[in-house]
C-alpha positions in Angstrom: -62.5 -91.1 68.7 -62.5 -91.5 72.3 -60.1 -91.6 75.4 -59.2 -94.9 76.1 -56.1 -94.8 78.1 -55.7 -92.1 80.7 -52.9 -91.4 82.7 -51.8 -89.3 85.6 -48.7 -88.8 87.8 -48.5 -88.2 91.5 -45.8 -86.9 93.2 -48.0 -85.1 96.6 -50.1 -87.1 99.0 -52.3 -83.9 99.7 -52.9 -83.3 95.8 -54.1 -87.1 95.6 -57.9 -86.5 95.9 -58.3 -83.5 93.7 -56.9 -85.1 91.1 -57.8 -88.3 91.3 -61.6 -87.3 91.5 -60.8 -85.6 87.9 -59.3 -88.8 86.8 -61.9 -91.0 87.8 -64.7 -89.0 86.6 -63.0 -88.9 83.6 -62.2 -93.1 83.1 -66.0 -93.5 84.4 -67.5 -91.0 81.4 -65.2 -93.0 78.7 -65.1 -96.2 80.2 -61.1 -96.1 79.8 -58.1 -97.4 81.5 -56.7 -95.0 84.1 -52.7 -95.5 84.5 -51.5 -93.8 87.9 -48.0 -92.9 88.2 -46.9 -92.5 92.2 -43.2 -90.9 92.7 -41.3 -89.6 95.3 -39.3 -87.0 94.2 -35.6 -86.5 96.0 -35.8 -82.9 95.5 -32.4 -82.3 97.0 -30.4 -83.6 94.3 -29.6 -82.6 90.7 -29.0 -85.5 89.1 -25.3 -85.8 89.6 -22.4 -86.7 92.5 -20.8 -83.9 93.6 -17.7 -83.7 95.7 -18.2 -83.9 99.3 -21.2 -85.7 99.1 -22.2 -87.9 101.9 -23.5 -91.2 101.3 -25.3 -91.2 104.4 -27.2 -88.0 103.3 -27.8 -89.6 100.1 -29.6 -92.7 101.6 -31.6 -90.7 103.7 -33.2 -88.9 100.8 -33.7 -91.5 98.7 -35.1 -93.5 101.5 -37.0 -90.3 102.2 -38.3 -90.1 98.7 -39.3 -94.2 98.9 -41.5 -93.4 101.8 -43.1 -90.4 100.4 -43.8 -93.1 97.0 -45.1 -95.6 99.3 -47.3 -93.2 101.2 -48.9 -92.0 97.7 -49.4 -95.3 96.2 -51.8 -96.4 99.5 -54.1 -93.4 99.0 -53.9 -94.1 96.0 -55.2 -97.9 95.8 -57.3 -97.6 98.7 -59.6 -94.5 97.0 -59.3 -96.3 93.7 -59.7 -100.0 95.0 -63.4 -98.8 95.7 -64.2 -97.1 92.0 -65.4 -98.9 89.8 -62.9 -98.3 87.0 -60.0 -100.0 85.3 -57.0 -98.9 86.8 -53.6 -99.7 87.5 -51.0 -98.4 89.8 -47.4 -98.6 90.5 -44.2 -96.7 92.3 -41.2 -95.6 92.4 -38.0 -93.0 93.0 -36.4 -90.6 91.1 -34.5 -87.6 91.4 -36.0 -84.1 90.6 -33.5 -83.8 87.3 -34.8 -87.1 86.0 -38.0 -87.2 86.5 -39.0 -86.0 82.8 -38.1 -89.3 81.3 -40.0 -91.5 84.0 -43.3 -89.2 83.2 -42.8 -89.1 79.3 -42.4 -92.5 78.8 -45.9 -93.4 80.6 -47.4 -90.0 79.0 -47.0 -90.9 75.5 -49.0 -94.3 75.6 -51.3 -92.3 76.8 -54.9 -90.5 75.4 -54.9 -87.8 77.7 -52.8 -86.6 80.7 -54.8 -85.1 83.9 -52.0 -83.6 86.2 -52.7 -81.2 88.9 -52.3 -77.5 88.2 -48.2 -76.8 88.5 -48.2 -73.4 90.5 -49.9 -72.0 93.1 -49.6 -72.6 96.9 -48.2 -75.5 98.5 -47.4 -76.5 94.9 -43.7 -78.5 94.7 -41.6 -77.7 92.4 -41.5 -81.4 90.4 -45.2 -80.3 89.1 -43.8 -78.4 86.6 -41.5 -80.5 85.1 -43.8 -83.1 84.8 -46.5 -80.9 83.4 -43.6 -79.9 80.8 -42.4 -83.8 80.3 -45.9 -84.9 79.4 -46.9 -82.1 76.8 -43.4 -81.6 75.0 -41.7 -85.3 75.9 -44.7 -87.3 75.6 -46.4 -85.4 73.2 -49.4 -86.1 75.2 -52.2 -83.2 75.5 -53.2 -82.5 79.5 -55.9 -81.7 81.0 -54.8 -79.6 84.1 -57.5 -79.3 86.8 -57.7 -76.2 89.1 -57.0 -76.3 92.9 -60.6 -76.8 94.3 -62.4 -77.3 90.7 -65.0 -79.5 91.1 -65.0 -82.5 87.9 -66.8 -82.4 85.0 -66.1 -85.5 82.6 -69.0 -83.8 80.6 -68.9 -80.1 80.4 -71.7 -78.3 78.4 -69.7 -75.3 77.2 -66.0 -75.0 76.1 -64.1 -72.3 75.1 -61.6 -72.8 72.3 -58.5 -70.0 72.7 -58.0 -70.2 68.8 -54.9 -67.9 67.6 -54.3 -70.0 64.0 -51.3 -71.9 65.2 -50.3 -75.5 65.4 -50.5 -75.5 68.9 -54.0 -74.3 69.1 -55.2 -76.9 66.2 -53.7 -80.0 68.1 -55.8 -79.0 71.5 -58.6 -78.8 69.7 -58.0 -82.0 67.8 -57.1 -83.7 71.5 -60.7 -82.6 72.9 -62.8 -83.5 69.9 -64.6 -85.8 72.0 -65.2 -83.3 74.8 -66.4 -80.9 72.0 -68.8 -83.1 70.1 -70.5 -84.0 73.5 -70.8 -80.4 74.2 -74.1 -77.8 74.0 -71.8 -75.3 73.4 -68.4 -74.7 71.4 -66.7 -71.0 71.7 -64.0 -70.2 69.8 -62.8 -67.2 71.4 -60.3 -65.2 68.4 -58.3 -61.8 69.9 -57.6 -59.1 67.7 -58.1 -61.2 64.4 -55.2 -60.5 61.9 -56.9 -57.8 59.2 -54.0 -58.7 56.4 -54.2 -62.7 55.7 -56.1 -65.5 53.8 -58.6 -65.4 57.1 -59.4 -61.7 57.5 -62.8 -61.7 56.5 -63.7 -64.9 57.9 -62.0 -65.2 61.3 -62.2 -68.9 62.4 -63.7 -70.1 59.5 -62.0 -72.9 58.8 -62.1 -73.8 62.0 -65.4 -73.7 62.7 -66.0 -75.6 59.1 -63.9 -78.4 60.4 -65.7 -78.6 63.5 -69.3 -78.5 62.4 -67.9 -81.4 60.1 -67.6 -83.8 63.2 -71.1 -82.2 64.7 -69.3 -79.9 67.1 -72.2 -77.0 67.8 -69.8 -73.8 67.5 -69.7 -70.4 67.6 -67.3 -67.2 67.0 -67.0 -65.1 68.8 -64.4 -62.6 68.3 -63.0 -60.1 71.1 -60.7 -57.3 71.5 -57.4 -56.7 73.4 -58.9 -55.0 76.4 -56.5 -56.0 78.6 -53.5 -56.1 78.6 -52.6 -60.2 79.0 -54.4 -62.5 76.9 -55.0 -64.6 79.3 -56.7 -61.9 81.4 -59.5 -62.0 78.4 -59.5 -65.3 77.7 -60.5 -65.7 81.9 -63.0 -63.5 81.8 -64.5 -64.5 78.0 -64.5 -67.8 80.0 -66.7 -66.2 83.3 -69.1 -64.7 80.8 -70.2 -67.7 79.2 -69.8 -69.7 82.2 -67.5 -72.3 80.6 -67.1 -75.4 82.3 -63.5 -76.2 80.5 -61.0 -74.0 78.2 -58.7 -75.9 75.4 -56.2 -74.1 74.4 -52.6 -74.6 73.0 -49.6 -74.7 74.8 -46.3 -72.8 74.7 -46.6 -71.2 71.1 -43.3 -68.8 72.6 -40.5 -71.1 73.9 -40.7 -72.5 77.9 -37.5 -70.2 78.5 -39.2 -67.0 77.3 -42.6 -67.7 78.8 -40.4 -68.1 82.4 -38.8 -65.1 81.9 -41.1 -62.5 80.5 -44.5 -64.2 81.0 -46.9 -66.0 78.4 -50.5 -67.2 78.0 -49.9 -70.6 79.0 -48.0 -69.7 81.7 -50.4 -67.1 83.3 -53.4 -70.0 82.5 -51.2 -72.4 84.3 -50.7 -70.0 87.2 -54.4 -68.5 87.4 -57.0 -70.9 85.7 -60.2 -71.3 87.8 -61.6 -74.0 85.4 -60.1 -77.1 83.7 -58.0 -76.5 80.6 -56.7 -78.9 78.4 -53.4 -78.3 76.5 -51.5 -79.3 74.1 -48.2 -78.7 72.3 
C-alpha cells in the first residue's frame, strides 16, 4: 500500500507555501500525483437569493472571489512548476455553503488529503468546512499540518491515539505506510477499560495487527492526568518527540464537539505536529 494520489485544497494565498511544502514533500517521498484544488470562496453569501439582493453586490463578490482563485492558482503553478513532481492544478468559485461538494468530490479519488490546520489566527472560516467535507463527504483521511510545522514525508516516531473505535482503526489503516516506514510506533491507550474482552491486554490486537505488516510498536498506556484528552495526548506526544500523531476523527458528533468541545477538535485547534485523521 502506498499513496498514489494526493490531494489538497486552497482557498488562502498566504496559506499556499505551508502547505504546499507538506504536499510536495509528501508526492516527492511516494512518487504520487498531487491534485491541487484553488478556490475563491464568496464568503458573503449563504447559498441562496434573498430579497433585496443587489445584483451589482452579487457580481462584485463573485468577481471578487474569481480574483482571489486566480491569484491562488499563480502561486500555485509557479512554486509547483519548479518541483519536480506530478501535479495538476485547476480553479474555480464557489459560495461558502457549497463549497463541501466541490472539495468532496476531488477528496474521495483521493489517497490522502493534506489541508492546512482549520483554526487558529488569520484562519478563514471555509477551512473548516472543507476539512469536514474531505473526512466525512469524501471519506478521505487528512493529514492536517500545523501553522509553522516544518514537513516530514518520513517521520521516525508516531503516535497512534488508540481508544478501540472505528474511527481510531481506519487512521491507523490510512497511515500504514507512514507506520511501516517508521523506527517507532506508539500507541498511546487512556485509562484502558478494566471490564471488556481487552482488559488484560490493552492494545493487543492492535499491536498484533501491526507487527503483522512489520510496524515496530509499542504500548504504552497512560492515565487521565489532565483533564482533556487531548492535553495528554500533546504532551505523550512532546515526550517521545513524535514527528506525526494519527488519530481518529469525530468519534462524538461535529455538533457536540462545537458546542462542548472534543479531542479532535481541541487537536485541530492546538496540534504543534502533523496529525492525520480519519473518520
Amino acid at each position: 500500500m502506498s499513496y498514489n494520489c494526493l490531494f489538497t485544497v486552497l482557498t488562502d494565498a498566504a496559506l499556499v507555501d505551508e502547505t504546499l511544502d507538506h504536499a510536495i514533500a509528501m508526492a516527492a517521498a511516494h512518487n504520487a500525483h498531487l491534485d491541487v484544488l484553488c478556490l475563491g470562496v464568496d464568503r458573503s453569501q449563504t447559498g441562496y437569493y434573498y430579497a433585496g439582493a443587489s445584483a451589482v453586490v452579487l457580481q462584485e463578490t463573485i468577481t471578487r472571489a474569481q480574483e482571489d482563485a486566480d491569484a491562488i492558482d499563480a502561486k500555485v503553478r509557479h512554486r509547483l512548476g519548479n518541483e519536480d513532481i506530478l501535479w495538476a492544478s485547476e480553479k474555480g468559485v464557489c459560495q461558502l455553503a457549497d463549497m463541501g461538494r466541490h472539495v468532496a468530490l476531488r477528496a474521495r479519488f483521493s489517497d490522502l488529503a493534506i489541508l492546512p490546520q482549520p483554526y487558529g489566527e488569520n484562519r478563514g472560516a471555509e477551512l473548516e468546512p472543507a476539512t469536514e467535507s474531505a473526512l466525512f463527504d469524501g471519506k478521505t483521511p487528512a493529514l492536517i499540518v500545523p501553522a509553522g510545522g516544518k514537513p516530514n514525508a518520513a517521520p521516525k516516531r508516531v503516535l497512534v491515539a488508540w481508544n478501540e473505535s472505528v474511527e481510531a482503526l481506519s487512521a491507523v489503516r490510512a497511515a500504514l505506510p507512514i507506520l511501516t516506514a517508521a523506527d517507532e510506533v506508539h500507541v498511546a491507550i487512556i485509562d484502558p477499560p478494566t471490564h471488556g474482552p481487552t482488559r488484560s491486554d490493552p492494545g493487543g490486537m492492535l499491536s498484533q495487527y501491526l507487527a503483522r505488516h512489520g510496524v515496530k510498536v509499542e504500548i504504552d498506556v497512560l492515565s487521565k492526568t489532565l483533564p482533556r484528552v487531548s492535553d495528554i495526548l500533546m504532551r505523550h506526544a512532546e515526550d517521545m518527540d513524535a514527528d506525526l500523531m494519527v488519530m481518529g476523527a469525530y468519534g462524538h458528533s461535529r455538533f457536540r464537539e462545537a458546542i462542548f468541545g472534543g479531542a479532535t477538535r481541541s487537536m485541530l485547534e492546538h496540534a504543534t505536529i502533523p496529525v492525520l485523521m480519519a473518520h
